[in-house]
CSV table of C-alpha atoms in Angstrom, one decimal:
chain,number,residue,atom,x,y,z
B,1,MET,CA,0.0,0.0,0.0
B,2,LEU,CA,1.0,3.6,-0.6
B,3,GLY,CA,3.1,4.9,2.2
B,4,ARG,CA,4.0,1.6,3.8
B,5,MET,CA,7.2,1.2,5.9
B,6,ARG,CA,10.1,-0.6,4.3
B,7,ARG,CA,13.3,-2.0,5.7
B,8,LYS,CA,16.5,-0.2,5.2
B,9,SER,CA,18.8,-1.4,2.5
B,10,SER,CA,22.5,-2.0,3.0
B,11,GLU,CA,23.1,-2.5,-0.8
B,12,PRO,CA,25.5,-0.2,-2.6
B,13,PRO,CA,23.9,2.8,-4.4
B,14,LEU,CA,24.1,3.4,-8.1
B,15,ALA,CA,27.4,4.5,-9.6
B,16,GLN,CA,26.2,8.1,-9.7
B,17,ALA,CA,27.7,10.0,-6.8
B,18,HIS,CA,25.2,11.5,-4.4
B,19,GLY,CA,24.7,15.2,-4.7
B,20,SER,CA,25.5,15.3,-8.4
B,21,ALA,CA,23.2,17.1,-10.9
B,22,ALA,CA,23.8,16.9,-14.7
B,23,GLY,CA,20.8,18.7,-16.1
B,24,PRO,CA,18.5,21.6,-15.4
B,25,PRO,CA,15.6,20.6,-13.0
B,26,ARG,CA,12.0,21.1,-14.0
B,27,TRP,CA,10.3,22.7,-11.0
B,28,PRO,CA,6.7,21.7,-10.2
B,29,VAL,CA,5.0,25.0,-10.6
B,30,GLU,CA,6.6,25.7,-13.9
B,31,ALA,CA,6.0,22.1,-15.1
B,32,TRP,CA,2.3,22.4,-14.4
B,33,GLU,CA,1.8,25.9,-15.9
B,34,ARG,CA,3.8,25.3,-19.0
B,35,GLY,CA,2.7,21.8,-19.7
B,36,ASP,CA,5.3,21.4,-22.4
B,37,LEU,CA,6.9,18.2,-21.2
B,38,LEU,CA,6.3,15.8,-24.0
B,39,ALA,CA,7.0,12.1,-23.7
B,40,ASP,CA,7.8,11.7,-27.4
B,41,GLY,CA,11.5,11.2,-28.0
B,42,PRO,CA,15.0,10.9,-26.7
B,43,GLU,CA,14.9,14.2,-25.1
B,44,TYR,CA,12.2,13.1,-22.7
B,45,VAL,CA,14.1,10.0,-21.8
B,46,ALA,CA,17.3,12.0,-21.1
B,47,SER,CA,15.3,14.5,-19.0
B,48,CYS,CA,14.0,11.7,-16.9
B,49,LEU,CA,17.3,9.8,-16.3
B,50,ALA,CA,19.9,12.7,-16.2
B,51,PRO,CA,20.4,13.8,-12.5
B,52,ALA,CA,18.8,17.2,-12.1
B,53,PHE,CA,18.0,17.6,-8.4
B,54,HIS,CA,20.9,17.8,-6.0
B,55,GLU,CA,20.5,15.0,-3.3
B,56,GLU,CA,22.2,14.5,0.0
B,57,PRO,CA,21.6,12.2,2.9
B,58,GLU,CA,19.4,13.6,5.8
B,59,THR,CA,20.2,12.5,9.4
B,60,ARG,CA,17.5,14.5,11.1
B,61,THR,CA,14.1,13.1,11.9
B,62,ILE,CA,10.8,14.3,13.2
B,63,ARG,CA,10.6,11.2,15.4
B,64,ASP,CA,12.4,12.9,18.3
B,65,GLY,CA,9.6,13.0,20.8
B,66,HIS,CA,8.6,16.5,20.0
B,67,ALA,CA,7.8,17.3,16.3
B,68,LEU,CA,5.9,14.2,15.4
B,69,ASN,CA,4.0,14.3,18.7
B,70,ARG,CA,2.8,17.8,17.8
B,71,ILE,CA,1.8,16.8,14.3
B,72,VAL,CA,-0.1,13.7,15.4
B,73,ALA,CA,-2.0,15.7,18.1
B,74,VAL,CA,-3.1,18.2,15.6
B,75,ALA,CA,-4.1,15.5,13.1
B,76,LYS,CA,-6.2,13.9,15.6
B,77,THR,CA,-8.0,17.0,16.7
B,78,ASP,CA,-8.2,19.1,13.5
B,79,GLY,CA,-7.2,16.8,10.6
B,80,SER,CA,-4.1,16.5,8.5
B,81,ARG,CA,-5.3,19.1,6.0
B,82,SER,CA,-6.5,21.7,8.4
B,83,PRO,CA,-5.1,25.3,8.9
B,84,ALA,CA,-4.0,24.2,12.4
B,85,MET,CA,-1.7,21.6,10.7
B,86,ALA,CA,-0.2,24.2,8.4
B,87,ASN,CA,0.4,26.4,11.4
B,88,VAL,CA,2.2,23.7,13.4
B,89,VAL,CA,4.4,22.6,10.6
B,90,ASN,CA,5.4,26.2,9.7
B,91,GLU,CA,6.2,26.7,13.4
B,92,LEU,CA,8.4,23.6,13.3
B,93,LEU,CA,10.1,24.6,10.1
B,94,ALA,CA,11.0,28.0,11.8
B,95,GLU,CA,12.9,26.2,14.5
B,96,PRO,CA,16.7,25.9,13.5
B,97,ARG,CA,16.8,22.2,14.3
B,98,TYR,CA,14.0,21.5,11.8
B,99,ALA,CA,14.8,24.1,9.1
B,100,ALA,CA,14.6,22.7,5.5
B,101,LEU,CA,13.6,19.2,6.8
B,102,ASP,CA,11.9,17.3,3.9
B,103,SER,CA,9.5,15.3,6.0
B,104,LEU,CA,8.0,18.5,7.3
B,105,TYR,CA,7.5,19.8,3.8
B,106,SER,CA,5.7,16.5,3.0
B,107,TRP,CA,3.3,17.1,5.8
B,108,LEU,CA,2.8,20.8,4.7
B,109,ALA,CA,2.2,19.8,1.1
B,110,GLY,CA,-0.5,17.4,2.3
B,111,VAL,CA,-2.4,20.3,3.7
B,112,TYR,CA,-2.9,21.8,0.3
B,113,THR,CA,-3.5,18.6,-1.8
B,114,GLY,CA,-5.1,19.5,-5.1
B,115,THR,CA,-4.2,23.1,-5.1
B,116,ASP,CA,-1.5,25.3,-6.6
B,117,ARG,CA,-0.2,25.9,-3.1
B,118,GLN,CA,0.6,22.2,-2.9
B,119,LEU,CA,3.1,22.5,-5.9
B,120,GLU,CA,4.5,25.6,-4.4
B,121,VAL,CA,5.3,23.9,-1.1
B,122,ILE,CA,6.8,20.9,-2.8
B,123,GLU,CA,9.0,23.2,-5.0
B,124,GLN,CA,10.2,25.2,-2.0
B,125,GLY,CA,11.2,21.9,-0.3
B,126,LEU,CA,13.0,20.7,-3.5
B,127,ARG,CA,14.9,24.1,-3.6
B,128,THR,CA,16.0,24.0,0.1
B,129,CYS,CA,16.1,20.4,1.5
B,130,LEU,CA,19.2,18.1,1.5
B,131,ARG,CA,17.1,15.0,0.8
B,132,LYS,CA,14.7,15.3,-2.1
B,133,TYR,CA,13.5,11.9,-3.2
B,134,CYS,CA,10.4,11.9,-1.1
B,135,LEU,CA,9.4,15.3,-2.3
B,136,LEU,CA,10.0,14.2,-5.9
B,137,ASP,CA,7.6,11.3,-5.3
B,138,LEU,CA,5.0,13.8,-4.0
B,139,ALA,CA,5.6,15.9,-7.1
B,140,GLY,CA,4.9,12.9,-9.3
B,141,THR,CA,1.8,12.1,-7.3
B,142,ALA,CA,0.6,15.7,-7.6
B,143,MET,CA,1.0,15.5,-11.4
B,144,LEU,CA,-0.8,12.2,-11.5
B,145,GLN,CA,-3.7,13.8,-9.7
B,146,ARG,CA,-3.8,16.4,-12.4
B,147,GLU,CA,-3.6,13.7,-15.1
B,148,ARG,CA,-0.2,14.7,-16.3
B,149,GLY,CA,1.4,11.3,-17.0
B,150,ALA,CA,4.6,12.6,-18.6
B,151,GLU,CA,5.3,14.8,-15.6
B,152,ALA,CA,4.4,12.2,-13.2
B,153,LEU,CA,6.8,9.7,-14.6
B,154,TYR,CA,9.5,12.4,-14.8
B,155,TYR,CA,9.4,13.0,-11.0
B,156,TRP,CA,9.0,9.4,-10.1
B,157,ALA,CA,12.1,8.6,-12.2
B,158,HIS,CA,14.2,11.2,-10.5
B,159,SER,CA,12.8,10.1,-7.1
B,160,VAL,CA,14.1,6.6,-7.4
B,161,VAL,CA,17.4,7.6,-9.1
B,162,ASN,CA,18.1,10.1,-6.2
B,163,ALA,CA,17.1,7.5,-3.5
B,164,GLU,CA,19.4,5.0,-5.1
B,165,SER,CA,22.2,7.5,-5.2
B,166,ILE,CA,22.4,7.7,-1.4
B,167,GLY,CA,21.7,4.0,-0.8
B,168,GLU,CA,18.0,4.4,0.2
B,169,GLY,CA,16.4,2.8,-2.9
B,170,ARG,CA,14.3,0.4,-0.9
B,171,ASP,CA,12.7,3.3,1.0
B,172,ALA,CA,11.6,5.0,-2.3
B,173,THR,CA,7.7,4.7,-2.4
B,174,ALA,CA,7.8,6.0,-6.0
B,175,TYR,CA,8.5,2.3,-6.9
B,176,ASP,CA,4.9,1.6,-5.9
B,177,PHE,CA,3.7,3.8,-8.7
B,178,LEU,CA,6.3,2.5,-11.2
B,179,ILE,CA,5.1,-1.1,-10.6
B,180,VAL,CA,1.6,-0.1,-11.7
B,181,VAL,CA,2.8,2.2,-14.6
B,182,ALA,CA,5.1,-0.6,-15.8
B,183,HIS,CA,2.1,-3.1,-15.7
B,184,GLU,CA,-0.1,-0.7,-17.6
B,185,ALA,CA,2.7,-0.2,-20.2
B,186,ARG,CA,3.1,-4.0,-20.5
B,187,GLN,CA,6.7,-3.8,-19.4
B,188,ARG,CA,6.7,-7.1,-17.4
B,189,ASP,CA,10.4,-7.3,-16.8
B,190,ALA,CA,10.5,-3.7,-15.4
B,191,ALA,CA,7.5,-4.3,-13.2
B,192,LYS,CA,9.1,-7.5,-11.8
B,193,ARG,CA,12.3,-5.6,-10.9
B,194,PHE,CA,10.4,-2.7,-9.4
B,195,ARG,CA,8.4,-5.2,-7.3
B,196,ALA,CA,11.6,-6.9,-6.1
B,197,ARG,CA,13.1,-3.5,-5.2
B,198,ALA,CA,10.0,-2.5,-3.3
B,199,ASP,CA,9.9,-5.8,-1.4
B,200,GLN,CA,6.6,-6.7,-3.0
B,201,ALA,CA,5.4,-10.2,-4.0
B,202,ASP,CA,5.3,-11.1,-7.7
B,203,SER,CA,1.6,-10.8,-7.8
B,204,PRO,CA,0.4,-8.8,-4.7
B,205,GLN,CA,-3.3,-8.2,-4.5
B,206,THR,CA,-2.8,-4.4,-3.9
B,207,ILE,CA,0.1,-2.1,-4.7
B,208,LEU,CA,-1.8,1.3,-4.6
B,209,ASP,CA,-5.3,2.0,-3.5
B,210,GLU,CA,-8.1,2.0,-5.9
B,211,GLU,CA,-8.1,5.8,-6.4
B,212,TYR,CA,-4.4,5.9,-7.4
B,213,THR,CA,-4.7,2.7,-9.4
B,214,ASP,CA,-7.4,4.3,-11.4
B,215,LEU,CA,-5.5,7.5,-11.9
B,216,VAL,CA,-2.5,5.6,-13.2
B,217,LYS,CA,-4.6,3.7,-15.6
B,218,LYS,CA,-6.1,6.9,-16.9
B,219,ALA,CA,-2.8,8.8,-17.1
B,220,PHE,CA,-1.0,5.9,-18.9
B,221,ARG,CA,-3.6,4.3,-20.9
B,222,LYS,CA,-1.5,5.1,-24.1
B,223,PRO,CA,2.1,5.0,-22.9
B,224,THR,CA,4.6,6.3,-25.4
B,225,LYS,CA,7.8,4.5,-26.6
B,226,ALA,CA,9.8,7.1,-24.6
B,227,MET,CA,7.9,6.2,-21.5
B,228,LYS,CA,8.6,2.6,-22.0
B,229,THR,CA,12.3,3.3,-22.5
B,230,VAL,CA,12.4,5.3,-19.3
B,231,LEU,CA,10.8,2.3,-17.4
B,232,GLN,CA,13.3,-0.1,-19.0
B,233,GLU,CA,16.3,2.0,-18.1
B,234,LEU,CA,15.2,2.6,-14.6
B,235,ALA,CA,14.7,-1.2,-14.1
B,236,HIS,CA,18.1,-1.9,-15.6
B,237,ARG,CA,19.8,0.6,-13.2
B,238,ILE,CA,18.5,-1.1,-10.0
B,239,PRO,CA,21.4,-2.7,-8.1
B,240,SER,CA,21.4,-6.5,-8.5
């Protein structure tokens, strides 16, 4: 299921050194407004696979007996998409010990799901946080919710590439989406490798919930050759 916990991996990362960036990033707000990312050729494949978002490991956590406790308390009383949640997360981000912490930006983006502000928050996190692969996953999900398949695959591809670059590939929940996308694109070998990387059985009953599965089917009902190439290349790059 989406958002499930996974075990940490001790496997070596991809050959790419963490923190490297070889191409210009496409920021979520611009990608949404311009709508000119076309999955129709080698340029699209290169844009998905060439590192573009500077990635570094993050040692801080909100599971410190303070931050997460405040977040959970507000979620129980006011809801995870409430103004109160936004206030609490912004207060935490203002504290030096939590500044530019990606997990807090993930909570804040959730408050604004389906709005332009959601993309703005994700972009702010991508521009300031050390660790980015979780936010890239959220960017892909936000594009999926807007039925932008080309952009969704772009961000999921960068999410898993970045996660692998710092040895955290098994924690990349973007693989959940890639499994379903590969299935829709009839890329069986890629789907199998994504399943293995995500610690999924060969034929699990559920990968994503019904809502997200339907969104993937709609956005990728006619996958292009370039999309299939991206899936194949991502699968090929997974450490054996």
